[in-house]
Amino acid sequence: MRAPNAFATAIFLSLLAAAAPAKAQTPLTEGIQIGLSTDNVAITAGFSGADLTIFGSLENPDPLVARQGRYDVIVVLEGPPKPVVVRRKDRVLGVWVNLDSETFENVPMSYSVATTRPLQDITEPNSYKQLSLGASNLYMQPADAGDSPATIEEFTAALRERKSATGLYSENVGGVQFLSQNLFRATVRLAPNVPVGTHKARAFLFKSGLFIKESSAQLEIRKSGFEQSIFRVAHNYSFLYGIFAISLAMLTGWLGRVIFRKD
Amino acid sequence: MGIYLPIAEISVNVFVLLAMGAAVGFLSGMFGVGGGFLITPLLIFYNIPPAIAVATGANQVIASSVSGVLSHMKRGTLDFKLGGVLLAGGIVGSTGGIYVFAFLRRLGQLDLFISLLYVVLLGTVGGLMLVESVNALRATRSGAAPVLKKSGQHNWIHRLPLKMRFRASKLFVSVIPVLGLGAGIGFLSSIMGVGGGFIMVPALIYLLKVPTNVVIGTSLFQIIFTSAYTTLVHATTNQTVDVVLAFLLMAGGVAGAQYGAKAGQRLRGEQLRALLALLVLAVAIRLAIDLFVTPPNLYSLSALDLN
């Protein structure tokens, strides 16, 4: 299903680091930059998922730390946030019925992570929690905070599990590679059912397990051409769209009769 | 070959959909039903969200019904007056169904309700048809002439007031059961994404005693308009009609339907009814299993409609 690099987004680099004055005495603080050459990705008729490549660079890296491989980068592509209802089925008279539910606000519809190393090797679980970083640490805000913590925890776990099962939440360990001391490339997965809207690409820099800096860029994922027109018409001119759907069906039925008639 | 569906918002295989349409079209042409009761569950098995499967199924039914009606018009086996009265009831039922649909969707019980309706209705209709057709098959084998319509035989339906004459069907009957039947089918059409032929056909034959040869054409005729209305209302209130999906299904469907109609002519009436009954029962059993077997995922996600 996955078409590798169906469209790789090429890039803009910020190589300011190279121009940093060599005579500086105190070491400058490290920074991170990512840039997208395009700020929108179009989904066309043949879309069946893709890999999105994001390039970026470290600013003022310490050459010694870099050589020892103690810089880690995590890149996240976060889909637009929306409220989500999680429902649980229970048995009623032998039949499975949706009974309990929990609503969460501002849940990113998709969440693709690329990292230099496995998450547990980069930093402490606590700092992931503080940064709300990684699918399993992402903070999900329940709409009704009055529910018991155990229930909220159960439904939060289910929400994450469902999102990963449908490929919307994914983790690509080793998806970030350093190409040179300060240049890196991140590959994040776009699921076939990636939501359209404004996505946010975020890059986190860690040095020896400590969080240093974050940088972000926006990316618009939209339907293009034919699909986009259909979607827009269906929502903005729904009555005309309905009439069109009916006419198309009648025409197809009539044509089918004319072309394939057997009596 | 993959194609991205603009409303369902997922990628699907074109050939799977064409084949699905053709197979259902073949069966619908053979048995004279719209095929909605097969298409909608198939789409749901193929991971199309149920709300979109239902609305698109209704759209697809129009195409196969138009195709069928044209051949019945040529043969003159269509009662426009009876179809018109059924339709009037259908519009009322369909409007009610759309509201129930939107309400259940908000509650999160839409999928369960659709499945339950399918199991109960398909199970009942399939079971009754099977019993009837097996009896008819037995009777033919033992040499007795098959008797479908006994003249002079009346049931309580024929004692209702407001009688109306339907010439093409050789029928003089109260409009109340006709309107009621139309309304019931319209309601199911908007909730289940079916034209309702699988209920309409037996109801017209057994309850109203309409001659069998007029039944299929008339039923298809009113289904065109009921499903057109359903499609329009789903398109405007729920925005769940996917024309790309519908078109792929129709394209396969209309081709299959004409071949199916030809194949159907080689079989006798009661054999056809027995086969249709088995098919209907098979779908019902498949859906019933899903209701009782522990689902692989106890949890499901859905977007929250803010209004």
CSV table of N, CA and C in Angstrom, one decimal, chain B residues 55-193:
chain,number,residue,atom,x,y,z
B,55,ALA,N,-25.3,5.9,2.5
B,55,ALA,CA,-25.7,6.9,1.6
B,55,ALA,C,-25.3,6.6,0.2
B,56,THR,N,-24.1,6.1,0.0
B,56,THR,CA,-23.6,5.7,-1.3
B,56,THR,C,-24.3,4.5,-1.9
B,57,GLY,N,-24.7,3.6,-1.0
B,57,GLY,CA,-25.5,2.5,-1.4
B,57,GLY,C,-26.8,2.9,-2.0
B,58,ALA,N,-27.4,3.9,-1.4
B,58,ALA,CA,-28.7,4.4,-1.9
B,58,ALA,C,-28.5,5.0,-3.3
B,59,ASN,N,-27.4,5.7,-3.5
B,59,ASN,CA,-27.1,6.3,-4.8
B,59,ASN,C,-26.9,5.2,-5.8
B,60,GLN,N,-26.2,4.2,-5.5
B,60,GLN,CA,-25.9,3.1,-6.4
B,60,GLN,C,-27.2,2.4,-6.8
B,61,VAL,N,-28.1,2.2,-5.9
B,61,VAL,CA,-29.4,1.5,-6.2
B,61,VAL,C,-30.2,2.2,-7.3
B,62,ILE,N,-30.1,3.6,-7.4
B,62,ILE,CA,-30.8,4.3,-8.5
B,62,ILE,C,-30.4,3.7,-9.8
B,63,ALA,N,-29.1,3.6,-10.0
B,63,ALA,CA,-28.6,3.1,-11.3
B,63,ALA,C,-29.1,1.8,-11.7
B,64,SER,N,-29.0,0.8,-10.8
B,64,SER,CA,-29.5,-0.5,-11.1
B,64,SER,C,-31.0,-0.6,-11.3
B,65,SER,N,-31.7,0.3,-10.5
B,65,SER,CA,-33.2,0.3,-10.7
B,65,SER,C,-33.6,0.9,-12.0
B,66,VAL,N,-32.9,2.0,-12.4
B,66,VAL,CA,-33.2,2.6,-13.7
B,66,VAL,C,-33.0,1.6,-14.8
B,67,SER,N,-31.9,0.9,-14.8
B,67,SER,CA,-31.6,-0.1,-15.7
B,67,SER,C,-32.7,-1.2,-15.8
B,68,GLY,N,-33.1,-1.6,-14.7
B,68,GLY,CA,-34.2,-2.6,-14.6
B,68,GLY,C,-35.5,-2.1,-15.1
B,69,VAL,N,-35.9,-0.9,-14.7
B,69,VAL,CA,-37.2,-0.3,-15.0
B,69,VAL,C,-37.3,-0.2,-16.5
B,70,LEU,N,-36.2,0.2,-17.2
B,70,LEU,CA,-36.3,0.4,-18.6
B,70,LEU,C,-36.8,-0.9,-19.4
B,71,SER,N,-36.2,-2.0,-18.9
B,71,SER,CA,-36.6,-3.3,-19.6
B,71,SER,C,-38.1,-3.6,-19.2
B,72,HIS,N,-38.5,-3.3,-18.0
B,72,HIS,CA,-39.9,-3.6,-17.6
B,72,HIS,C,-40.9,-2.7,-18.3
B,73,MET,N,-40.5,-1.4,-18.6
B,73,MET,CA,-41.3,-0.5,-19.3
B,73,MET,C,-41.6,-1.0,-20.7
B,74,LYS,N,-40.5,-1.6,-21.3
B,74,LYS,CA,-40.6,-2.1,-22.6
B,74,LYS,C,-41.6,-3.3,-22.7
B,75,ARG,N,-41.6,-4.1,-21.6
B,75,ARG,CA,-42.5,-5.2,-21.6
B,75,ARG,C,-43.9,-4.9,-21.0
B,76,GLY,N,-44.0,-3.7,-20.6
B,76,GLY,CA,-45.3,-3.2,-20.0
B,76,GLY,C,-45.7,-3.8,-18.7
B,77,THR,N,-44.7,-4.3,-18.0
B,77,THR,CA,-45.0,-4.9,-16.7
B,77,THR,C,-44.6,-3.9,-15.6
B,78,LEU,N,-45.3,-2.8,-15.6
B,78,LEU,CA,-45.1,-1.7,-14.6
B,78,LEU,C,-46.4,-1.0,-14.3
B,79,ASP,N,-46.8,-0.9,-13.1
B,79,ASP,CA,-48.0,-0.2,-12.7
B,79,ASP,C,-47.7,1.2,-12.1
B,80,PHE,N,-47.8,2.2,-13.0
B,80,PHE,CA,-47.3,3.5,-12.6
B,80,PHE,C,-48.2,4.1,-11.4
B,81,LYS,N,-49.5,3.8,-11.4
B,81,LYS,CA,-50.4,4.3,-10.4
B,81,LYS,C,-50.0,3.7,-9.0
B,82,LEU,N,-49.8,2.4,-9.0
B,82,LEU,CA,-49.5,1.8,-7.8
B,82,LEU,C,-48.1,2.3,-7.3
B,83,GLY,N,-47.2,2.4,-8.2
B,83,GLY,CA,-45.8,2.9,-7.9
B,83,GLY,C,-45.9,4.3,-7.3
B,84,GLY,N,-46.8,5.1,-7.9
B,84,GLY,CA,-46.9,6.5,-7.4
B,84,GLY,C,-47.4,6.6,-6.0
B,85,VAL,N,-48.4,5.8,-5.7
B,85,VAL,CA,-48.9,5.8,-4.3
B,85,VAL,C,-47.9,5.3,-3.3
B,86,LEU,N,-47.2,4.2,-3.7
B,86,LEU,CA,-46.1,3.7,-2.9
B,86,LEU,C,-45.1,4.8,-2.6
B,87,LEU,N,-44.8,5.5,-3.7
B,87,LEU,CA,-43.8,6.6,-3.6
B,87,LEU,C,-44.2,7.7,-2.6
B,88,ALA,N,-45.5,8.1,-2.7
B,88,ALA,CA,-45.9,9.1,-1.7
B,88,ALA,C,-45.7,8.7,-0.3
B,89,GLY,N,-45.9,7.5,0.0
B,89,GLY,CA,-45.6,7.0,1.4
B,89,GLY,C,-44.1,6.9,1.6
B,90,GLY,N,-43.4,6.6,0.6
B,90,GLY,CA,-41.9,6.4,0.7
B,90,GLY,C,-41.3,7.7,1.1
B,91,ILE,N,-41.7,8.8,0.5
B,91,ILE,CA,-41.1,10.1,0.8
B,91,ILE,C,-41.2,10.5,2.3
B,92,VAL,N,-42.4,10.2,2.8
B,92,VAL,CA,-42.7,10.5,4.2
B,92,VAL,C,-41.8,9.6,5.1
B,93,GLY,N,-41.7,8.3,4.8
B,93,GLY,CA,-40.9,7.4,5.6
B,93,GLY,C,-39.4,7.7,5.5
B,94,SER,N,-39.0,8.1,4.3
B,94,SER,CA,-37.6,8.4,4.1
B,94,SER,C,-37.2,9.6,4.9
B,95,THR,N,-38.0,10.6,5.0
B,95,THR,CA,-37.7,11.8,5.7
B,95,THR,C,-37.5,11.5,7.2
B,96,GLY,N,-38.5,10.7,7.7
B,96,GLY,CA,-38.4,10.2,9.1
B,96,GLY,C,-37.1,9.5,9.4
B,97,GLY,N,-36.7,8.6,8.4
B,97,GLY,CA,-35.5,7.8,8.6
B,97,GLY,C,-34.3,8.6,8.7
B,98,ILE,N,-34.2,9.7,7.9
B,98,ILE,CA,-33.0,10.5,7.9
B,98,ILE,C,-32.8,11.1,9.3
B,99,TYR,N,-33.9,11.6,9.9
B,99,TYR,CA,-33.7,12.1,11.3
B,99,TYR,C,-33.3,11.1,12.3
B,100,VAL,N,-33.8,9.9,12.2
B,100,VAL,CA,-33.4,8.8,13.1
B,100,VAL,C,-32.0,8.5,12.8
B,101,PHE,N,-31.6,8.5,11.6
B,101,PHE,CA,-30.2,8.2,11.2
B,101,PHE,C,-29.2,9.2,11.9
B,102,ALA,N,-29.5,10.5,11.7
B,102,ALA,CA,-28.6,11.5,12.3
B,102,ALA,C,-28.6,11.4,13.8
B,103,PHE,N,-29.7,11.1,14.4
B,103,PHE,CA,-29.8,10.9,15.9
B,103,PHE,C,-29.0,9.8,16.4
B,104,LEU,N,-29.1,8.6,15.7
B,104,LEU,CA,-28.4,7.4,16.1
B,104,LEU,C,-26.9,7.7,16.0
B,105,ARG,N,-26.5,8.4,14.9
B,105,ARG,CA,-25.1,8.7,14.6
B,105,ARG,C,-24.5,9.5,15.8
B,106,ARG,N,-25.3,10.4,16.3
B,106,ARG,CA,-24.8,11.2,17.4
B,106,ARG,C,-24.7,10.4,18.7
B,107,LEU,N,-25.6,9.4,18.9
B,107,LEU,CA,-25.5,8.5,20.0
B,107,LEU,C,-24.4,7.5,20.0
B,108,GLY,N,-23.9,7.3,18.8
B,108,GLY,CA,-22.9,6.2,18.6
B,108,GLY,C,-23.5,4.9,18.4
B,109,GLN,N,-24.8,4.8,18.2
B,109,GLN,CA,-25.4,3.5,18.0
B,109,GLN,C,-25.9,3.2,16.6
B,110,LEU,N,-25.4,4.0,15.7
B,110,LEU,CA,-25.8,3.8,14.3
B,110,LEU,C,-25.5,2.5,13.7
B,111,ASP,N,-24.2,2.1,13.9
B,111,ASP,CA,-23.7,0.8,13.4
B,111,ASP,C,-24.5,-0.4,13.9
B,112,LEU,N,-24.7,-0.3,15.2
B,112,LEU,CA,-25.4,-1.4,15.8
B,112,LEU,C,-26.9,-1.5,15.3
B,113,PHE,N,-27.5,-0.3,15.2
B,113,PHE,CA,-28.9,-0.3,14.7
B,113,PHE,C,-29.0,-0.8,13.3
B,114,ILE,N,-28.0,-0.4,12.4
B,114,ILE,CA,-28.0,-0.9,11.0
B,114,ILE,C,-27.8,-2.4,11.0
B,115,SER,N,-26.9,-2.9,11.8
B,115,SER,CA,-26.7,-4.4,11.8
B,115,SER,C,-27.9,-5.1,12.3
B,116,LEU,N,-28.5,-4.6,13.4
B,116,LEU,CA,-29.7,-5.3,13.9
B,116,LEU,C,-30.8,-5.3,12.9
B,117,LEU,N,-31.0,-4.2,12.2
B,117,LEU,CA,-32.1,-4.1,11.2
B,117,LEU,C,-31.9,-5.1,10.1
B,118,TYR,N,-30.6,-5.1,9.7
B,118,TYR,CA,-30.3,-6.1,8.6
B,118,TYR,C,-30.5,-7.5,9.0
B,119,VAL,N,-30.1,-7.9,10.2
B,119,VAL,CA,-30.2,-9.3,10.7
B,119,VAL,C,-31.7,-9.6,10.8
B,120,VAL,N,-32.5,-8.8,11.5
B,120,VAL,CA,-33.9,-9.1,11.7
B,120,VAL,C,-34.6,-9.1,10.4
B,121,LEU,N,-34.5,-8.1,9.5
B,121,LEU,CA,-35.2,-8.1,8.3
B,121,LEU,C,-34.8,-9.1,7.3
B,122,LEU,N,-33.5,-9.2,7.1
B,122,LEU,CA,-33.0,-10.2,6.1
B,122,LEU,C,-33.4,-11.6,6.6
B,123,GLY,N,-33.2,-11.8,7.9
B,123,GLY,CA,-33.5,-13.1,8.5
B,123,GLY,C,-34.9,-13.5,8.3
B,124,THR,N,-35.8,-12.6,8.6
B,124,THR,CA,-37.3,-12.9,8.5
B,124,THR,C,-37.7,-13.1,7.0
B,125,VAL,N,-37.3,-12.1,6.2
B,125,VAL,CA,-37.7,-12.2,4.8
B,125,VAL,C,-37.1,-13.5,4.1
B,126,GLY,N,-35.8,-13.7,4.4
B,126,GLY,CA,-35.1,-14.8,3.8
B,126,GLY,C,-35.8,-16.1,4.3
B,127,GLY,N,-36.1,-16.2,5.6
B,127,GLY,CA,-36.7,-17.4,6.1
B,127,GLY,C,-38.0,-17.7,5.5
B,128,LEU,N,-38.9,-16.7,5.5
B,128,LEU,CA,-40.2,-16.8,4.9
B,128,LEU,C,-40.2,-17.3,3.4
B,129,MET,N,-39.3,-16.6,2.7
B,129,MET,CA,-39.2,-16.9,1.3
B,129,MET,C,-38.7,-18.3,1.0
B,130,LEU,N,-37.7,-18.7,1.9
B,130,LEU,CA,-37.2,-20.1,1.7
B,130,LEU,C,-38.3,-21.1,1.9
B,131,VAL,N,-39.0,-21.0,3.0
B,131,VAL,CA,-40.1,-21.9,3.3
B,131,VAL,C,-41.1,-22.0,2.2
B,132,GLU,N,-41.5,-20.8,1.7
B,132,GLU,CA,-42.5,-20.7,0.6
B,132,GLU,C,-42.0,-21.4,-0.6
B,133,SER,N,-40.7,-21.1,-1.0
B,133,SER,CA,-40.2,-21.6,-2.3
B,133,SER,C,-40.0,-23.1,-2.2
B,134,VAL,N,-39.5,-23.5,-1.1
B,134,VAL,CA,-39.3,-25.0,-0.9
B,134,VAL,C,-40.6,-25.7,-1.1
B,135,ASN,N,-41.7,-25.2,-0.4
B,135,ASN,CA,-43.0,-25.8,-0.6
B,135,ASN,C,-43.4,-25.8,-2.0
B,136,ALA,N,-43.2,-24.7,-2.7
B,136,ALA,CA,-43.6,-24.6,-4.1
B,136,ALA,C,-42.8,-25.6,-5.0
B,137,LEU,N,-41.5,-25.7,-4.7
B,137,LEU,CA,-40.7,-26.7,-5.4
B,137,LEU,C,-41.2,-28.1,-5.2
B,138,ARG,N,-41.5,-28.4,-3.9
B,138,ARG,CA,-42.1,-29.7,-3.6
B,138,ARG,C,-43.4,-30.0,-4.4
B,139,ALA,N,-44.2,-29.0,-4.4
B,139,ALA,CA,-45.5,-29.1,-5.0
B,139,ALA,C,-45.3,-29.4,-6.5
B,140,THR,N,-44.4,-28.7,-7.2
B,140,THR,CA,-44.2,-28.9,-8.6
B,140,THR,C,-43.7,-30.3,-8.8
B,141,ARG,N,-42.8,-30.8,-7.9
B,141,ARG,CA,-42.2,-32.1,-8.1
B,141,ARG,C,-43.3,-33.2,-8.0
B,142,SER,N,-44.3,-32.9,-7.1
B,142,SER,CA,-45.3,-33.9,-6.9
B,142,SER,C,-46.4,-33.8,-8.0
B,143,GLY,N,-46.2,-32.8,-8.9
B,143,GLY,CA,-47.1,-32.8,-10.0
B,143,GLY,C,-48.2,-31.7,-9.9
B,144,ALA,N,-48.4,-31.1,-8.7
B,144,ALA,CA,-49.5,-30.1,-8.6
B,144,ALA,C,-49.1,-28.8,-9.2
B,145,ALA,N,-50.1,-28.1,-9.8
B,145,ALA,CA,-49.8,-26.8,-10.4
B,145,ALA,C,-49.5,-25.8,-9.4
B,146,PRO,N,-48.5,-25.0,-9.5
B,146,PRO,CA,-48.2,-24.0,-8.5
B,146,PRO,C,-49.3,-22.9,-8.5
B,147,VAL,N,-49.8,-22.6,-7.3
B,147,VAL,CA,-50.8,-21.6,-7.1
B,147,VAL,C,-50.3,-20.5,-6.3
B,148,LEU,N,-50.2,-19.3,-6.9
B,148,LEU,CA,-49.7,-18.1,-6.2
B,148,LEU,C,-50.8,-17.3,-5.8
B,149,LYS,N,-51.7,-17.0,-6.8
B,149,LYS,CA,-52.8,-16.1,-6.5
B,149,LYS,C,-54.1,-16.9,-6.6
B,150,LYS,N,-54.8,-17.0,-5.5
B,150,LYS,CA,-56.1,-17.6,-5.5
B,150,LYS,C,-57.1,-16.5,-5.6
B,151,SER,N,-57.9,-16.5,-6.7
B,151,SER,CA,-58.9,-15.4,-6.8
B,151,SER,C,-60.0,-15.6,-5.8
B,152,GLY,N,-60.5,-14.5,-5.3
B,152,GLY,CA,-61.6,-14.5,-4.4
B,152,GLY,C,-61.1,-14.7,-2.9
B,153,GLN,N,-59.7,-14.9,-2.8
B,153,GLN,CA,-59.2,-15.1,-1.5
B,153,GLN,C,-58.9,-13.7,-0.9
B,154,HIS,N,-59.4,-13.4,0.2
B,154,HIS,CA,-59.2,-12.0,0.8
B,154,HIS,C,-58.7,-12.1,2.2
B,155,ASN,N,-57.8,-11.2,2.6
B,155,ASN,CA,-57.4,-11.1,4.0
B,155,ASN,C,-57.9,-9.8,4.6
B,156,TRP,N,-57.5,-9.5,5.8
B,156,TRP,CA,-58.0,-8.3,6.5
B,156,TRP,C,-57.6,-7.0,5.8
B,157,ILE,N,-56.5,-7.1,5.0
B,157,ILE,CA,-56.0,-5.9,4.3
B,157,ILE,C,-57.1,-5.4,3.3
B,158,HIS,N,-57.8,-6.4,2.7
B,158,HIS,CA,-58.7,-6.0,1.7
B,158,HIS,C,-60.0,-5.5,2.3
B,159,ARG,N,-60.2,-5.5,3.6
B,159,ARG,CA,-61.4,-4.9,4.2
B,159,ARG,C,-61.2,-3.5,4.7
B,160,LEU,N,-60.0,-2.9,4.5
B,160,LEU,CA,-59.8,-1.5,4.9
B,160,LEU,C,-60.5,-0.5,4.0
B,161,PRO,N,-60.8,0.7,4.5
B,161,PRO,CA,-61.5,1.7,3.7
B,161,PRO,C,-60.6,2.4,2.7
B,162,LEU,N,-61.1,3.4,2.0
B,162,LEU,CA,-60.4,4.2,1.0
B,162,LEU,C,-59.8,3.4,-0.1
B,163,LYS,N,-60.7,2.7,-0.7
B,163,LYS,CA,-60.3,1.8,-1.8
B,163,LYS,C,-59.9,2.5,-3.1
B,164,MET,N,-59.0,2.0,-3.8
B,164,MET,CA,-58.6,2.6,-5.0
B,164,MET,C,-58.3,1.5,-6.1
B,165,ARG,N,-58.6,1.8,-7.3
B,165,ARG,CA,-58.4,0.8,-8.4
B,165,ARG,C,-57.1,0.9,-9.1
B,166,PHE,N,-56.3,-0.2,-9.1
B,166,PHE,CA,-55.1,-0.2,-9.9
B,166,PHE,C,-55.2,-1.1,-11.0
B,167,ARG,N,-55.4,-0.5,-12.2
B,167,ARG,CA,-55.8,-1.3,-13.4
B,167,ARG,C,-54.7,-2.3,-13.8
B,168,ALA,N,-53.5,-1.8,-13.9
B,168,ALA,CA,-52.4,-2.6,-14.5
B,168,ALA,C,-52.2,-3.8,-13.6
B,169,SER,N,-52.5,-3.7,-12.3
B,169,SER,CA,-52.2,-4.8,-11.3
B,169,SER,C,-53.5,-5.6,-11.1
B,170,LYS,N,-54.6,-5.2,-11.8
B,170,LYS,CA,-55.9,-5.9,-11.6
B,170,LYS,C,-56.2,-5.9,-10.1
B,171,LEU,N,-56.2,-4.7,-9.5
B,171,LEU,CA,-56.3,-4.7,-8.0
B,171,LEU,C,-57.3,-3.6,-7.6
B,172,PHE,N,-58.1,-3.9,-6.6
B,172,PHE,CA,-59.0,-2.9,-6.0
B,172,PHE,C,-58.8,-3.0,-4.5
B,173,VAL,N,-58.0,-2.1,-4.0
B,173,VAL,CA,-57.5,-2.2,-2.6
B,173,VAL,C,-57.4,-0.9,-1.9
B,174,SER,N,-57.5,-0.9,-0.6
B,174,SER,CA,-57.4,0.4,0.2
B,174,SER,C,-56.0,1.0,0.0
B,175,VAL,N,-55.9,2.3,0.0
B,175,VAL,CA,-54.6,3.0,-0.1
B,175,VAL,C,-53.8,2.9,1.1
B,176,ILE,N,-54.5,2.7,2.3
B,176,ILE,CA,-53.7,2.7,3.6
B,176,ILE,C,-52.6,1.7,3.6
B,177,PRO,N,-52.8,0.4,3.3
B,177,PRO,CA,-51.6,-0.5,3.4
B,177,PRO,C,-50.6,-0.1,2.3
B,178,VAL,N,-51.0,0.4,1.2
B,178,VAL,CA,-50.0,0.8,0.1
B,178,VAL,C,-49.1,1.9,0.6
B,179,LEU,N,-49.8,3.0,1.2
B,179,LEU,CA,-49.0,4.1,1.7
B,179,LEU,C,-48.1,3.6,2.8
B,180,GLY,N,-48.7,2.8,3.7
B,180,GLY,CA,-47.9,2.3,4.9
B,180,GLY,C,-46.7,1.5,4.4
B,181,LEU,N,-46.9,0.6,3.4
B,181,LEU,CA,-45.8,-0.2,2.9
B,181,LEU,C,-44.7,0.8,2.3
B,182,GLY,N,-45.1,1.8,1.5
B,182,GLY,CA,-44.2,2.7,1.0
B,182,GLY,C,-43.4,3.5,2.0
B,183,ALA,N,-44.1,3.9,3.1
B,183,ALA,CA,-43.5,4.6,4.2
B,183,ALA,C,-42.4,3.7,4.9
B,184,GLY,N,-42.8,2.5,5.2
B,184,GLY,CA,-41.9,1.6,5.8
B,184,GLY,C,-40.6,1.4,5.0
B,185,ILE,N,-40.8,1.2,3.7
B,185,ILE,CA,-39.7,0.9,2.8
B,185,ILE,C,-38.8,2.2,2.7
B,186,GLY,N,-39.4,3.4,2.7
B,186,GLY,CA,-38.7,4.6,2.6
B,186,GLY,C,-37.8,4.8,3.9
B,187,PHE,N,-38.4,4.5,5.0
B,187,PHE,CA,-37.7,4.6,6.3
B,187,PHE,C,-36.4,3.7,6.3
B,188,LEU,N,-36.6,2.4,5.8
B,188,LEU,CA,-35.5,1.5,5.7
B,188,LEU,C,-34.5,2.0,4.7
B,189,SER,N,-35.0,2.5,3.6
B,189,SER,CA,-34.1,3.0,2.6
B,189,SER,C,-33.1,4.0,3.1
B,190,SER,N,-33.6,4.9,3.9
B,190,SER,CA,-32.6,6.0,4.4
B,190,SER,C,-31.7,5.5,5.5
B,191,ILE,N,-32.2,4.5,6.3
B,191,ILE,CA,-31.3,4.0,7.4
B,191,ILE,C,-30.4,2.9,6.9
B,192,MET,N,-30.8,2.0,6.0
B,192,MET,CA,-30.0,0.9,5.7
B,192,MET,C,-29.3,1.0,4.3
B,193,GLY,N,-29.7,2.1,3.6
B,193,GLY,CA,-29.0,2.3,2.3
B,193,GLY,C,-29.5,1.3,1.3
